[in-house]
Amino acid sequence: MFGRMRISHRLLLLVPVLLVTLVTTVWLGMSELRQSLIDDRKDATKNLVQVAGHVLDIWYAKEKSGALGRDAAQKGAIEELTKLRFADNNYFFAQNFEGVTVLHVDAALQGKNRIDTVDPDGVRTVVRQIELAKSGGGFLNYRASRTGGTATVNGAGISPKIAYISGFEPWQWAYGTGIYIDDVDTIYYRIMWQFAGFAGGLMLIACFVVYFVARSISRPLAEITDRMGELAGGNLAIEVPFLRDAHEMGRLARALDVFRASMSETERMRRDQQLAEARAEAAKRATVTGLADRLETKVKGIVNELSSAATTMHASAETMSATAEHTSRQTVTVAAASEQASARVSTMASASEEMGSSIAEIARQVTHSKDIANAAVQASARTTTTMEGLSSAAQKIGDVLQLIQNIASQTNLLALNATIEAARAGDAGRGFAVVASEVKNLATQTAKATEEISSQIASIQGATREAVESIKGIDETIARIDEITSAIAAAVEEQDKTTQEITRNTHEVAQGTRDVSANIGGIKQAVGETGAAASNVLQLAKALGHTADTLRGEVEGFLVEIRAA
């Protein structure tokens, strides 16, 4: 509830709070005052009764001393107490315990039994006085007439009264005095109205003070609130009032002015930041555009190089494929020639064995030397023919080997060229570089194999020349058979050794030709692998070209996005 109330209204709430507080304080004070006045009356009444008791004690002492009789002593006491008056003509009274009045200001009431006397409120005053006297004394509240006598039935001419009753046991009296307390109410109401007037004046002053205080707070606060509203609406040019005041509104105004200055500075910084961001964005866009242009130039150069490399690889791969096919056909021819040479070497081996048999026959049948010599001449002729054929075959094999070496050299050059092109292609040509390296290794192995075959062919040619020379020696030996018979045994022995050498060389030639056949088979396989590698290189060249085209398209799209950002 208070959260929705204005400060001025909250301050005005102090007025009823002060009013309630003041009324409560006055009421409590007046109640305490009335009770204090009544207590004062009670104390005065009790003191007066004590005085009357001293008077009775004096006269009772006279009776007790024998100076006076009881009647005389009682009479003297009554006369003395009757004379005592105080405070607005108040008096003492007394009655014995039977209710007979023995002392009263109204002489007509003395000697009468008033035990049944009651006040307008129904209080049996005489009975209550006797009861209090017997119980040691006490106060009695009742109403009685100020003029004395009995009160009227309707209570006219009576006033509230408070009496203190005490008992005098020797004479069986209940005596006391009373004081009217209607003046207490008069004093009470007089003072209460005085307090009410004073409180009313204070309340009026408080209302004016609260009003002016509330106005002195609410008006500046309203002005500052209005300035805050304008400031919240974006008006930074407002003038803040009360800046020089030392009270809380001045402090609030200074805080608002600091807030206004901070907002102005913040707005200025915001505009500066927007301007800086715009400049930075323009610089960034210019930088990105320049980077995109440079990237486009570099990437296009790289892509063009990739495309050129792919074209070169494609042409090289086609050349390698054609070379491999040609090499394959030449390898088939070499294989056929090698098989033919192998067959001829086998024939020569058989001839060598036959020649050995002939020499053995010569050794066993010296007597038939002429026939053997003729047979030797014939065998020599055949051997010569065979050797000539073997020499010719060896020469042909040498020519084929030379061709193989040329092919291997060309293949090696192609592999080197492919390796260089793969290095230019970078990561995209790495697989092609591996294939080119394998082709180069195969070409190197082919060259080594042809060199070994050439060595074997040279051995065969040497052995053939030796066989020809041996056959010539046989011819000469046969020609001299007739003349030098004694040397037949030695010649036969020498011929046997020569024949064994021929046989051994012939077997070596046969083994060499078999090695040539095997190496030619390896060459054929290598040529097949070279063709497969060339096919792979061709596929890689096509893939590289496709990759270059894709890269060109992606880079162009990327550059378009960068320039549009």
XYZ file of C-alpha atoms in Angstrom:
565
model
C 0.000 0.000 0.000
C 2.763 2.454 0.959
C 4.630 1.586 -2.245
C 1.860 3.294 -4.277
C 1.538 6.385 -2.020
C 3.216 9.681 -2.767
C 5.771 11.047 -0.313
C 3.578 14.074 0.510
C 0.693 11.764 1.412
C 3.009 9.687 3.561
C 4.094 12.822 5.394
C 0.448 13.862 5.874
C -0.133 10.507 7.534
C 1.977 11.860 10.395
C -0.875 14.213 11.349
C -3.396 11.527 12.403
C -0.560 9.548 13.953
C 0.441 12.595 16.002
C -3.218 13.221 16.824
C -3.768 9.684 18.075
C -0.514 9.815 20.013
C -1.373 13.173 21.570
C -4.933 12.129 22.459
C -3.676 8.917 23.987
C -1.027 10.782 25.960
C -3.532 13.395 27.191
C -6.062 10.739 28.130
C -3.494 8.759 30.065
C -2.211 11.941 31.726
C -5.668 13.147 32.639
C -6.603 9.762 34.026
C -3.453 9.834 36.110
C -4.245 13.421 37.200
C -7.794 12.535 38.292
C -6.528 9.554 40.201
C -3.865 11.735 41.795
C -6.473 14.326 42.868
C -8.634 11.603 44.344
C -5.636 10.116 46.131
C -4.870 13.555 47.564
C -8.465 13.782 48.852
C -8.159 10.341 50.368
C -4.923 11.197 52.117
C -6.416 14.435 53.465
C -9.528 12.615 54.678
C -7.503 9.918 56.400
C -5.300 12.495 58.103
C -8.366 14.364 59.374
C -9.843 11.140 60.722
C -6.587 10.474 62.527
C -6.875 13.944 64.111
C -10.384 13.082 65.266
C -9.043 9.826 66.672
C -6.491 11.747 68.750
C -9.326 13.902 70.114
C -11.260 10.794 71.112
C -8.169 9.332 72.707
C -7.766 12.471 74.802
C -11.278 12.386 76.150
C -11.178 8.658 76.669
C -8.008 9.168 78.699
C -9.921 11.581 80.901
C -12.629 8.986 81.343
C -10.112 6.343 82.066
C -8.330 8.520 84.610
C -11.617 9.030 86.453
C -11.613 12.751 85.959
C -14.774 12.488 83.914
C -17.487 9.986 83.498
C -18.175 8.379 80.145
C -21.113 10.568 79.299
C -19.212 13.703 80.168
C -16.178 12.532 78.282
C -18.283 11.620 75.229
C -20.092 14.927 75.390
C -16.850 16.844 75.573
C -15.466 14.925 72.613
C -18.640 15.535 70.569
C -18.605 19.235 71.288
C -14.938 19.570 70.340
C -15.312 17.574 67.107
C -18.445 19.515 66.171
C -16.454 22.701 66.279
C -13.798 21.356 63.904
C -14.465 22.426 60.266
C -12.223 22.254 57.216
C -12.140 22.662 53.473
C -15.400 24.088 52.281
C -17.262 23.546 55.588
C -16.697 19.806 55.806
C -17.304 18.135 59.209
C -16.860 14.943 61.287
C -19.613 12.425 61.978
C -20.008 9.319 64.135
C -22.550 6.632 65.043
C -22.396 3.750 67.382
C -22.309 0.179 66.178
C -26.150 0.002 66.500
C -26.568 2.727 63.871
C -27.519 5.607 66.209
C -25.950 8.880 65.140
C -23.895 10.401 67.975
C -22.055 13.137 66.010
C -23.292 15.133 63.013
C -23.285 18.711 61.780
C -27.086 18.541 61.681
C -28.181 18.473 65.331
C -31.554 17.078 64.330
C -29.919 13.853 63.248
C -28.103 13.224 66.515
C -29.698 10.460 68.584
C -31.469 8.943 65.605
C -30.903 5.415 64.354
C -30.042 5.696 60.669
C -29.065 2.103 60.051
C -31.332 1.971 57.005
C -29.981 5.094 55.345
C -29.115 4.653 51.647
C -27.735 7.040 49.030
C -29.248 7.534 45.527
C -27.051 4.725 44.220
C -28.463 2.276 46.798
C -25.389 2.239 49.043
C -26.309 1.641 52.720
C -23.940 4.217 54.035
C -24.392 3.667 57.802
C -24.142 -0.114 57.512
C -20.982 0.213 55.391
C -19.490 2.671 57.933
C -20.052 0.231 60.804
C -18.577 -2.626 58.754
C -15.455 -0.598 57.907
C -15.047 0.468 61.571
C -15.220 -3.103 62.770
C -12.735 -4.239 60.079
C -10.071 -1.656 61.011
C -11.108 1.257 58.826
C -11.322 2.138 55.175
C -12.617 4.421 52.470
C -16.248 4.657 51.427
C -17.518 6.191 48.204
C -21.086 7.481 48.166
C -23.188 10.518 47.369
C -24.655 12.943 49.888
C -26.302 16.369 50.135
C -24.014 19.366 50.575
C -26.550 21.086 52.844
C -26.706 18.168 55.223
C -29.705 16.043 56.052
C -30.895 13.143 53.972
C -30.643 13.024 50.281
C -33.737 13.257 48.173
C -35.033 10.293 46.302
C -34.300 11.752 42.902
C -30.748 12.713 43.931
C -31.254 16.455 43.614
C -28.741 18.548 45.594
C -26.302 15.691 46.178
C -22.632 15.334 45.221
C -20.149 12.487 45.103
C -18.235 12.122 48.308
C -15.435 10.012 49.668
C -15.153 9.275 53.383
C -12.642 7.548 55.600
C -14.181 5.489 58.385
C -12.372 4.333 61.509
C -13.578 2.603 64.656
C -13.165 3.658 68.312
C -13.523 0.383 70.125
C -13.800 1.674 73.725
C -16.972 3.591 72.936
C -18.143 1.297 69.998
C -18.168 4.238 67.625
C -17.757 4.343 63.844
C -16.435 7.844 63.164
C -15.034 9.574 60.145
C -15.257 12.470 57.768
C -15.887 12.931 54.060
C -14.818 15.235 51.305
C -16.867 16.101 48.258
C -15.015 15.177 45.092
C -17.156 16.947 42.515
C -14.494 19.655 42.494
C -12.066 16.961 41.372
C -14.127 16.463 38.221
C -14.278 20.224 37.800
C -10.501 20.491 38.028
C -10.155 17.413 35.814
C -12.354 18.763 33.037
C -10.840 22.247 33.286
C -7.330 20.887 32.916
C -8.518 18.464 30.216
C -9.922 21.310 28.141
C -6.734 23.234 28.680
C -4.765 20.261 27.415
C -7.214 19.819 24.529
C -6.731 23.429 23.490
C -2.994 23.096 23.770
C -3.067 19.822 21.827
C -5.310 21.347 19.181
C -2.885 24.211 18.769
C -0.018 21.785 18.510
C -1.955 19.779 15.934
C -2.612 22.869 13.848
C 1.049 23.806 14.035
C 2.009 20.209 13.189
C -0.382 20.199 10.222
C 1.115 23.405 8.856
C 4.650 22.141 9.460
C 3.925 18.765 7.841
C 2.185 20.461 4.931
C 5.059 22.816 4.261
C 7.643 20.049 4.768
C 5.742 17.759 2.402
C 5.421 20.577 -0.106
C 9.121 21.431 0.223
C 9.931 17.781 -0.534
C 7.270 16.893 -3.106
C 7.693 19.969 -5.327
C 11.488 19.642 -5.786
C 11.081 15.904 -6.094
C 8.412 16.398 -8.763
C 10.694 18.764 -10.668
C 13.600 16.320 -10.463
C 11.253 13.494 -11.513
C 10.158 15.527 -14.536
C 13.802 16.116 -15.452
C 14.439 12.396 -15.117
C 11.539 11.693 -17.463
C 12.928 14.123 -20.023
C 16.375 12.568 -19.620
C 14.911 9.093 -20.100
C 13.198 10.381 -23.243
C 16.599 11.290 -24.681
C 16.667 15.024 -23.917
C 20.258 15.483 -22.739
C 20.053 19.310 -22.813
C 17.924 19.624 -19.647
C 18.822 22.014 -16.817
C 18.840 20.282 -13.439
C 17.492 22.525 -10.603
C 18.625 22.628 -6.929
C 22.261 21.910 -7.807
C 23.510 24.398 -5.178
C 21.195 23.213 -2.371
C 22.835 21.396 0.541
C 19.871 19.175 1.451
C 19.022 15.733 0.077
C 17.249 17.184 -2.952
C 20.446 19.025 -3.837
C 22.400 15.787 -3.540
C 19.791 14.028 -5.683
C 19.939 16.869 -8.232
C 23.740 16.672 -8.374
C 23.541 12.902 -8.826
C 21.023 13.437 -11.660
C 23.355 15.998 -13.238
C 26.236 13.503 -13.050
C 23.973 10.892 -14.630
C 23.030 13.385 -17.384
C 26.696 14.143 -18.022
C 27.467 10.415 -18.108
C 24.648 9.816 -20.588
C 25.928 12.684 -22.739
C 29.418 11.224 -22.673
C 28.017 7.762 -23.404
C 26.029 9.126 -26.349
C 29.136 10.887 -27.679
C 31.183 7.700 -27.275
C 28.406 5.723 -28.988
C 28.454 8.064 -31.977
C 32.254 7.914 -32.077
C 32.105 4.129 -31.879
C 29.567 3.942 -34.707
C 31.787 6.187 -36.822
C 34.853 4.081 -35.973
C 32.936 0.879 -36.748
C 31.845 2.300 -40.103
C 35.424 3.242 -40.919
C 36.706 -0.136 -39.762
C 34.041 -1.888 -41.837
C 35.032 0.102 -44.921
C 38.731 -0.631 -44.332
C 37.926 -4.276 -43.728
C 35.883 -4.481 -46.927
C 38.710 -2.843 -48.897
C 41.249 -5.229 -47.353
C 39.061 -8.257 -48.079
C 38.546 -7.109 -51.659
C 42.308 -6.669 -52.163
C 42.988 -10.072 -50.619
C 40.326 -11.615 -52.851
C 41.889 -10.071 -55.958
C 45.380 -11.265 -55.016
C 44.039 -14.696 -54.102
C 42.199 -14.904 -57.411
C 45.385 -14.043 -59.331
C 47.496 -16.592 -57.454
C 44.907 -19.361 -57.534
C 44.229 -18.866 -61.236
C 47.975 -19.132 -61.890
C 48.182 -22.330 -59.834
C 45.089 -23.800 -61.501
C 46.456 -22.973 -64.947
C 49.741 -24.645 -64.026
C 47.809 -27.686 -62.800
C 45.860 -27.814 -66.047
C 49.074 -27.518 -68.068
C 50.721 -30.206 -65.958
C 47.686 -32.437 -66.411
C 47.869 -31.943 -70.186
C 51.598 -32.728 -70.195
C 51.044 -35.797 -68.016
C 48.284 -36.940 -70.334
C 50.577 -36.669 -73.380
C 53.449 -38.374 -71.518
C 51.143 -41.152 -70.389
C 49.978 -41.755 -73.957
C 53.624 -41.835 -75.140
C 54.534 -44.276 -72.366
C 51.568 -46.456 -73.242
C 52.578 -46.555 -76.927
C 56.210 -47.251 -76.002
C 55.141 -50.040 -73.672
C 53.038 -51.584 -76.424
C 55.945 -51.393 -78.887
C 58.302 -52.850 -76.281
C 55.847 -55.671 -75.682
C 55.843 -56.572 -79.386
C 59.659 -56.441 -79.518
C 59.822 -58.594 -76.402
C 57.710 -61.267 -78.118
C 60.147 -61.249 -81.035
C 63.143 -61.479 -78.695
C 61.481 -64.325 -76.824
C 61.008 -66.254 -80.055
C 64.644 -65.639 -81.057
C 65.767 -66.709 -77.614
C 63.836 -69.948 -77.890
C 65.380 -70.575 -81.298
C 68.866 -69.933 -79.918
C 68.135 -72.309 -77.082
C 67.149 -75.008 -79.557
C 70.330 -74.484 -81.553
C 72.449 -74.625 -78.443
C 70.780 -77.908 -77.598
C 71.661 -79.162 -81.062
C 75.230 -78.059 -80.546
C 75.317 -79.866 -77.242
C 74.123 -83.013 -78.927
C 76.790 -82.570 -81.599
C 79.406 -82.142 -78.915
C 78.309 -85.360 -77.296
C 78.440 -87.147 -80.614
C 81.897 -85.743 -81.183
C 82.943 -87.114 -77.837
C 81.626 -90.506 -78.797
C 83.555 -90.309 -82.041
C 86.769 -89.488 -80.236
C 86.177 -92.350 -77.862
C 85.624 -94.611 -80.816
C 88.915 -93.365 -82.322
C 90.684 -94.250 -79.112
C 89.265 -97.706 -79.095
C 89.759 -98.392 -82.749
C 93.079 -96.958 -83.754
C 93.260 -99.393 -86.594
C 90.223 -97.846 -88.196
C 91.675 -94.351 -88.052
C 90.966 -93.595 -91.630
C 87.303 -94.358 -91.329
C 87.225 -92.489 -88.094
C 89.113 -89.632 -89.727
C 86.536 -89.511 -92.491
C 83.787 -89.572 -89.925
C 85.629 -86.874 -88.027
C 85.864 -84.772 -91.194
C 82.125 -85.111 -91.672
C 81.442 -84.381 -88.008
C 83.786 -81.427 -88.193
C 81.930 -80.098 -91.190
C 78.641 -80.412 -89.413
C 80.113 -78.852 -86.299
C 81.460 -75.964 -88.308
C 78.050 -75.394 -89.835
C 76.445 -75.570 -86.397
C 78.963 -73.175 -84.937
C 78.413 -70.737 -87.745
C 74.664 -70.901 -87.079
C 75.290 -70.477 -83.363
C 77.496 -67.451 -84.028
C 74.819 -65.950 -86.238
C 72.128 -66.569 -83.582
C 74.333 -65.019 -80.939
C 74.802 -61.985 -83.160
C 71.019 -61.678 -83.572
C 70.507 -61.976 -79.817
C 73.053 -59.199 -79.366
C 71.094 -57.002 -81.769
C 67.871 -57.723 -79.848
C 69.582 -56.913 -76.562
C 70.800 -53.612 -78.005
C 67.194 -52.818 -78.937
C 66.058 -53.702 -75.417
C 68.726 -51.424 -73.954
C 67.541 -48.577 -76.181
C 63.930 -49.145 -75.049
C 65.008 -49.252 -71.404
C 66.953 -46.000 -71.837
C 63.945 -44.339 -73.474
C 61.668 -45.659 -70.716
C 64.070 -44.282 -68.105
C 63.990 -40.864 -69.802
C 60.180 -40.943 -69.882
C 60.077 -41.895 -66.184
C 62.444 -39.016 -65.369
C 60.252 -36.603 -67.346
C 57.136 -37.919 -65.537
C 58.876 -37.464 -62.155
C 59.681 -33.838 -62.993
C 56.078 -33.181 -64.070
C 54.779 -34.843 -60.866
C 57.033 -32.605 -58.753
C 55.588 -29.554 -60.500
C 52.058 -30.760 -59.760
C 52.734 -30.849 -55.990
C 50.397 -32.923 -53.798
C 48.093 -33.652 -56.745
C 50.977 -35.411 -58.618
C 52.290 -37.387 -55.672
C 50.646 -40.652 -56.778
C 51.886 -40.120 -60.332
C 55.436 -39.587 -58.964
C 55.279 -42.982 -57.256
C 54.214 -44.664 -60.523
C 56.966 -42.854 -62.453
C 59.525 -44.028 -59.893
C 58.351 -47.637 -60.315
C 58.652 -47.314 -64.111
C 62.165 -45.937 -63.718
C 63.114 -48.871 -61.465
C 61.731 -51.357 -64.009
C 63.714 -49.666 -66.800
C 66.876 -49.869 -64.692
C 66.254 -53.564 -63.989
C 65.687 -54.162 -67.714
C 69.003 -52.472 -68.545
C 70.807 -54.619 -66.001
C 69.178 -57.773 -67.388
C 70.212 -56.900 -70.970
C 73.757 -56.218 -69.816
C 73.843 -59.676 -68.228
C 72.438 -61.247 -71.383
C 75.098 -59.404 -73.454
C 77.759 -60.845 -71.201
C 76.343 -64.323 -71.685
C 76.174 -63.823 -75.459
C 79.809 -62.703 -75.462
C 80.689 -65.909 -73.615
C 78.784 -67.958 -76.186
C 80.584 -66.211 -79.042
C 83.935 -66.871 -77.392
C 83.059 -70.501 -76.903
C 81.946 -70.718 -80.531
C 85.222 -69.319 -81.773
C 87.066 -71.769 -79.610
C 84.925 -74.585 -81.039
C 85.697 -73.434 -84.581
C 89.386 -73.360 -83.818
C 89.155 -76.812 -82.261
C 87.370 -78.172 -85.309
C 90.102 -76.713 -87.503
C 92.603 -78.503 -85.350
C 90.631 -81.707 -85.828
C 90.741 -81.207 -89.573
C 94.467 -80.752 -89.436
C 94.806 -83.788 -87.210
C 92.710 -85.903 -89.575
C 94.832 -84.694 -92.518
C 97.967 -85.814 -90.757
C 96.514 -89.202 -89.582
C 98.186 -90.983 -92.350
C 101.518 -89.321 -91.783
C 101.700 -89.297 -88.013
C 100.175 -92.497 -86.748
C 102.278 -92.554 -83.644
C 100.794 -89.278 -82.553
C 97.198 -90.551 -82.773
C 96.995 -91.447 -79.116
C 98.190 -88.036 -78.028
C 95.944 -86.345 -80.558
C 92.971 -88.463 -79.414
C 93.659 -87.577 -75.818
C 93.940 -83.901 -76.691
C 90.796 -84.187 -78.752
C 89.000 -85.802 -75.828
C 89.904 -82.890 -73.567
C 88.842 -80.420 -76.205
C 85.570 -82.251 -76.642
C 84.916 -82.161 -72.909
C 85.599 -78.425 -72.938
C 83.251 -78.010 -75.860
C 80.594 -80.004 -74.043
C 81.006 -77.904 -70.928
C 80.902 -74.680 -72.911
C 77.892 -75.940 -74.801
C 76.034 -76.626 -71.559
C 76.973 -73.143 -70.351
C 75.643 -71.684 -73.574
C 72.426 -73.657 -73.093
C 72.115 -72.353 -69.547
C 72.791 -68.821 -70.808
C 70.089 -69.089 -73.421
C 67.673 -70.348 -70.799
C 68.600 -67.340 -68.637
C 68.023 -65.095 -71.636
C 64.566 -66.634 -72.069
C 63.801 -66.146 -68.403
C 65.054 -62.522 -68.461
C 63.039 -61.859 -71.573
C 59.985 -63.140 -69.680
C 60.821 -60.674 -66.877
C 61.196 -57.936 -69.462
C 57.814 -58.851 -70.874
C 56.260 -58.657 -67.408
C 58.012 -55.334 -66.767
C 56.726 -54.017 -70.064
C 53.202 -55.081 -69.029
C 53.609 -53.308 -65.713
C 54.914 -50.267 -67.584
C 51.754 -50.295 -69.718
C 49.582 -50.560 -66.598
C 51.532 -47.737 -64.990
C 51.112 -45.630 -68.114
C 47.371 -46.313 -67.971
C 47.316 -45.242 -64.312
C 49.266 -42.102 -65.186
C 46.718 -41.391 -67.903
C 43.844 -41.758 -65.419
C 45.689 -39.562 -62.894
C 46.219 -36.916 -65.572
C 42.490 -36.917 -66.330
C 41.639 -36.735 -62.586
C 44.153 -33.903 -62.136
C 42.520 -31.959 -64.961
C 39.081 -32.502 -63.435
C 40.420 -31.432 -60.006
C 41.890 -28.270 -61.531
C 38.506 -27.408 -63.086
C 36.710 -28.075 -59.783
C 39.259 -25.995 -57.868
C 38.802 -23.136 -60.319
C 35.004 -23.210 -59.824
C 35.231 -23.403 -56.009
C 37.733 -20.548 -55.824
C 35.597 -18.360 -58.075
C 32.521 -19.044 -55.892
C 34.520 -18.361 -52.711
C 35.797 -15.062 -54.116
C 32.258 -14.033 -55.060
C 31.106 -14.691 -51.468
C 34.067 -12.747 -50.031
C 33.378 -9.734 -52.244
C 29.686 -9.849 -51.380
C 30.369 -10.026 -47.605
